[in-house]
PDB file of C-alpha atoms in Angstrom:
ATOM      1  CA  MET A  11      10.957 -36.362 -19.838  1.00  0.00           C
ATOM      2  CA  ILE A  12       8.820 -36.795 -22.947  1.00  0.00           C
ATOM      3  CA  ILE A  13       7.466 -33.762 -24.810  1.00  0.00           C
ATOM      4  CA  VAL A  14       4.617 -34.055 -27.309  1.00  0.00           C
ATOM      5  CA  LYS A  15       3.654 -31.166 -29.594  1.00  0.00           C
ATOM      6  CA  GLY A  16       0.522 -31.497 -31.689  1.00  0.00           C
ATOM      7  CA  SER A  17      -1.191 -29.151 -34.143  1.00  0.00           C
ATOM      8  CA  ILE A  18      -4.872 -29.567 -34.972  1.00  0.00           C
ATOM      9  CA  PRO A  19      -6.371 -27.483 -37.804  1.00  0.00           C
ATOM     10  CA  VAL A  20     -10.088 -27.070 -37.170  1.00  0.00           C
ATOM     11  CA  LYS A  21     -13.088 -25.881 -39.158  1.00  0.00           C
ATOM     12  CA  ALA A  22     -13.489 -22.122 -38.705  1.00  0.00           C
ATOM     13  CA  ASP A  23     -17.199 -22.395 -37.927  1.00  0.00           C
ATOM     14  CA  ARG A  24     -16.562 -25.047 -35.249  1.00  0.00           C
ATOM     15  CA  ARG A  25     -13.448 -23.528 -33.667  1.00  0.00           C
ATOM     16  CA  GLU A  26     -15.074 -22.681 -30.321  1.00  0.00           C
ATOM     17  CA  GLU A  27     -16.407 -26.231 -30.023  1.00  0.00           C
ATOM     18  CA  ALA A  28     -12.960 -27.647 -30.830  1.00  0.00           C
ATOM     19  CA  VAL A  29     -11.225 -25.356 -28.324  1.00  0.00           C
ATOM     20  CA  ALA A  30     -13.688 -26.396 -25.599  1.00  0.00           C
ATOM     21  CA  LEU A  31     -13.069 -30.068 -26.390  1.00  0.00           C
ATOM     22  CA  VAL A  32      -9.277 -29.632 -26.256  1.00  0.00           C
ATOM     23  CA  GLN A  33      -9.506 -27.611 -23.034  1.00  0.00           C
ATOM     24  CA  LEU A  34     -11.542 -30.394 -21.415  1.00  0.00           C
ATOM     25  CA  LEU A  35      -8.890 -32.900 -22.510  1.00  0.00           C
ATOM     26  CA  ALA A  36      -6.157 -30.680 -21.055  1.00  0.00           C
ATOM     27  CA  GLU A  37      -7.939 -30.175 -17.720  1.00  0.00           C
ATOM     28  CA  THR A  38      -8.437 -33.915 -17.288  1.00  0.00           C
ATOM     29  CA  SER A  39      -4.940 -34.799 -18.486  1.00  0.00           C
ATOM     30  CA  ARG A  40      -3.275 -32.384 -16.037  1.00  0.00           C
ATOM     31  CA  ARG A  41      -4.612 -34.522 -13.171  1.00  0.00           C
ATOM     32  CA  GLU A  42      -2.950 -37.678 -14.505  1.00  0.00           C
ATOM     33  CA  SER A  43       0.024 -39.223 -12.770  1.00  0.00           C
ATOM     34  CA  GLY A  44       3.181 -38.297 -14.652  1.00  0.00           C
ATOM     35  CA  CYS A  45       1.764 -35.214 -16.382  1.00  0.00           C
ATOM     36  CA  LEU A  46       4.204 -32.347 -15.871  1.00  0.00           C
ATOM     37  CA  SER A  47       2.448 -29.878 -18.169  1.00  0.00           C
ATOM     38  CA  TYR A  48      -0.452 -29.856 -20.638  1.00  0.00           C
ATOM     39  CA  GLU A  49      -0.885 -26.559 -22.454  1.00  0.00           C
ATOM     40  CA  VAL A  50      -3.282 -25.435 -25.178  1.00  0.00           C
ATOM     41  CA  TYR A  51      -2.550 -22.550 -27.550  1.00  0.00           C
ATOM     42  CA  ILE A  52      -4.104 -20.922 -30.587  1.00  0.00           C
ATOM     43  CA  GLN A  53      -1.484 -20.493 -33.310  1.00  0.00           C
ATOM     44  CA  ALA A  54      -0.928 -16.724 -33.708  1.00  0.00           C
ATOM     45  CA  ASP A  55      -0.540 -16.709 -37.493  1.00  0.00           C
ATOM     46  CA  ALA A  56      -3.263 -19.310 -38.104  1.00  0.00           C
ATOM     47  CA  PRO A  57      -6.083 -18.928 -35.550  1.00  0.00           C
ATOM     48  CA  GLU A  58      -7.823 -22.041 -36.872  1.00  0.00           C
ATOM     49  CA  VAL A  59      -4.928 -24.187 -35.595  1.00  0.00           C
ATOM     50  CA  ILE A  60      -4.963 -25.444 -32.004  1.00  0.00           C
ATOM     51  CA  VAL A  61      -1.541 -26.353 -30.616  1.00  0.00           C
ATOM     52  CA  ILE A  62      -1.137 -28.793 -27.733  1.00  0.00           C
ATOM     53  CA  TRP A  63       2.138 -28.931 -25.764  1.00  0.00           C
ATOM     54  CA  GLN A  64       2.471 -31.832 -23.312  1.00  0.00           C
ATOM     55  CA  GLN A  65       5.277 -32.814 -20.942  1.00  0.00           C
ATOM     56  CA  TRP A  66       5.331 -36.244 -19.288  1.00  0.00           C
ATOM     57  CA  ASP A  67       7.797 -37.663 -16.790  1.00  0.00           C
ATOM     58  CA  SER A  68       8.108 -40.998 -18.631  1.00  0.00           C
ATOM     59  CA  VAL A  69       7.081 -43.017 -21.677  1.00  0.00           C
ATOM     60  CA  ASP A  70       4.919 -45.164 -19.376  1.00  0.00           C
ATOM     61  CA  ALA A  71       2.982 -42.094 -18.208  1.00  0.00           C
ATOM     62  CA  LEU A  72       2.430 -41.022 -21.823  1.00  0.00           C
ATOM     63  CA  GLU A  73       1.266 -44.522 -22.810  1.00  0.00           C
ATOM     64  CA  ASP A  74      -1.163 -44.559 -19.862  1.00  0.00           C
ATOM     65  CA  HIS A  75      -2.455 -41.174 -21.026  1.00  0.00           C
ATOM     66  CA  PHE A  76      -3.051 -42.428 -24.574  1.00  0.00           C
ATOM     67  CA  ALA A  77      -4.921 -45.450 -23.159  1.00  0.00           C
ATOM     68  CA  SER A  78      -7.218 -43.326 -20.963  1.00  0.00           C
ATOM     69  CA  ASP A  79     -10.978 -42.944 -21.370  1.00  0.00           C
ATOM     70  CA  HIS A  80     -10.756 -39.168 -21.792  1.00  0.00           C
ATOM     71  CA  VAL A  81      -8.319 -39.535 -24.710  1.00  0.00           C
ATOM     72  CA  ASP A  82     -10.702 -42.087 -26.279  1.00  0.00           C
ATOM     73  CA  HIS A  83     -13.562 -39.591 -25.874  1.00  0.00           C
ATOM     74  CA  PHE A  84     -11.455 -36.835 -27.457  1.00  0.00           C
ATOM     75  CA  LEU A  85     -10.424 -39.049 -30.383  1.00  0.00           C
ATOM     76  CA  ASP A  86     -14.066 -40.002 -30.989  1.00  0.00           C
ATOM     77  CA  ALA A  87     -15.251 -36.371 -30.979  1.00  0.00           C
ATOM     78  CA  ILE A  88     -12.485 -34.413 -32.741  1.00  0.00           C
ATOM     79  CA  PRO A  89     -12.601 -35.875 -36.309  1.00  0.00           C
ATOM     80  CA  ASP A  90     -15.796 -33.970 -37.204  1.00  0.00           C
ATOM     81  CA  LEU A  91     -14.107 -30.701 -36.202  1.00  0.00           C
ATOM     82  CA  ILE A  92     -10.831 -31.146 -38.118  1.00  0.00           C
ATOM     83  CA  GLU A  93     -10.095 -29.458 -41.427  1.00  0.00           C
ATOM     84  CA  GLY A  94      -6.636 -30.333 -42.696  1.00  0.00           C
ATOM     85  CA  GLU A  95      -3.756 -32.469 -41.529  1.00  0.00           C
ATOM     86  CA  VAL A  96      -3.088 -33.071 -37.838  1.00  0.00           C
ATOM     87  CA  THR A  97       0.622 -33.139 -37.024  1.00  0.00           C
ATOM     88  CA  SER A  98       2.407 -34.461 -33.970  1.00  0.00           C
ATOM     89  CA  ALA A  99       5.994 -34.779 -32.815  1.00  0.00           C
ATOM     90  CA  GLN A 100       7.485 -36.450 -29.747  1.00  0.00           C
ATOM     91  CA  PHE A 101      10.783 -35.551 -28.116  1.00  0.00           C
ATOM     92  CA  ALA A 102      12.691 -37.436 -25.423  1.00  0.00           C
ATOM     93  CA  VAL A 103      14.599 -35.001 -23.215  1.00  0.00           C
ATOM     94  CA  GLN A 104      17.547 -36.585 -21.467  1.00  0.00           C
ATOM     95  CA  GLU A 105      18.689 -33.586 -19.462  1.00  0.00           C
ATOM     96  CA  GLU A 106      16.909 -30.454 -18.395  1.00  0.00           C
ATOM     97  CA  SER A 107      18.817 -27.240 -17.762  1.00  0.00           C
ATOM     98  CA  TRP A 108      18.089 -23.533 -17.603  1.00  0.00           C
ATOM     99  CA  SER A 109      20.283 -20.512 -18.087  1.00  0.00           C
ATOM    100  CA  GLU A 110      19.574 -16.856 -17.475  1.00  0.00           C
ATOM    101  CA  ILE A 111      19.268 -14.513 -20.429  1.00  0.00           C
ATOM    102  CA  GLU A 112      21.889 -11.818 -19.978  1.00  0.00           C
ATOM    103  CA  GLU A 113      19.993  -9.036 -21.742  1.00  0.00           C
ATOM    104  CA  PRO A 114      16.270  -9.758 -21.868  1.00  0.00           C
ATOM    105  CA  ILE A 115      14.362  -8.266 -24.772  1.00  0.00           C
ATOM    106  CA  GLU A 116      11.133  -6.542 -23.851  1.00  0.00           C
ATOM    107  CA  LEU A 117       8.404  -7.391 -26.339  1.00  0.00           C
ATOM    108  CA  PRO A 118       5.039  -5.654 -26.517  1.00  0.00           C
ATOM    109  CA  ARG A 119       1.892  -7.544 -25.594  1.00  0.00           C
ATOM    110  CA  VAL A 120      -0.417  -8.132 -28.542  1.00  0.00           C
ATOM    111  CA  GLN A 121      -4.122  -8.649 -27.883  1.00  0.00           C
ATOM    112  CA  TYR A 122      -5.870 -10.724 -30.573  1.00  0.00           C
ATOM    113  CA  ALA A 123      -9.225 -11.019 -28.856  1.00  0.00           C
ATOM    114  CA  ASP A 124     -10.764 -10.545 -25.432  1.00  0.00           C
ATOM    115  CA  ASN A 125      -9.205 -13.740 -24.107  1.00  0.00           C
ATOM    116  CA  ILE A 126      -6.167 -14.213 -26.371  1.00  0.00           C
ATOM    117  CA  VAL A 127      -2.980 -12.272 -25.592  1.00  0.00           C
ATOM    118  CA  LEU A 128       0.435 -12.886 -27.119  1.00  0.00           C
ATOM    119  CA  HIS A 129       3.228 -12.151 -24.624  1.00  0.00           C
TER     120      HIS A 129
END
């Protein structure tokens, strides 16, 4: 499995436009062969930063994604909305495993806006 984490700092006055653009990219990408997960977040301590978390079943699937028309459209549209440095990291996961937490910690929900809740 390949995991890609990207952070995109956007202009405050164009944040809604940037979020809509990233959400469209995510919706389209989720339908691609090999896409295990494509999630979009707003960074809690920096609401002008959009975080993208992707999981792909192979390098080939990720390369096909990067070569797609919807990624080209996104890359053409996003530069005008960016303010700062975009960062990205890729991780190759060789083995996936889960373990139960023995004593879960209950954290309060924090509501930042009508449609943004931190769990």
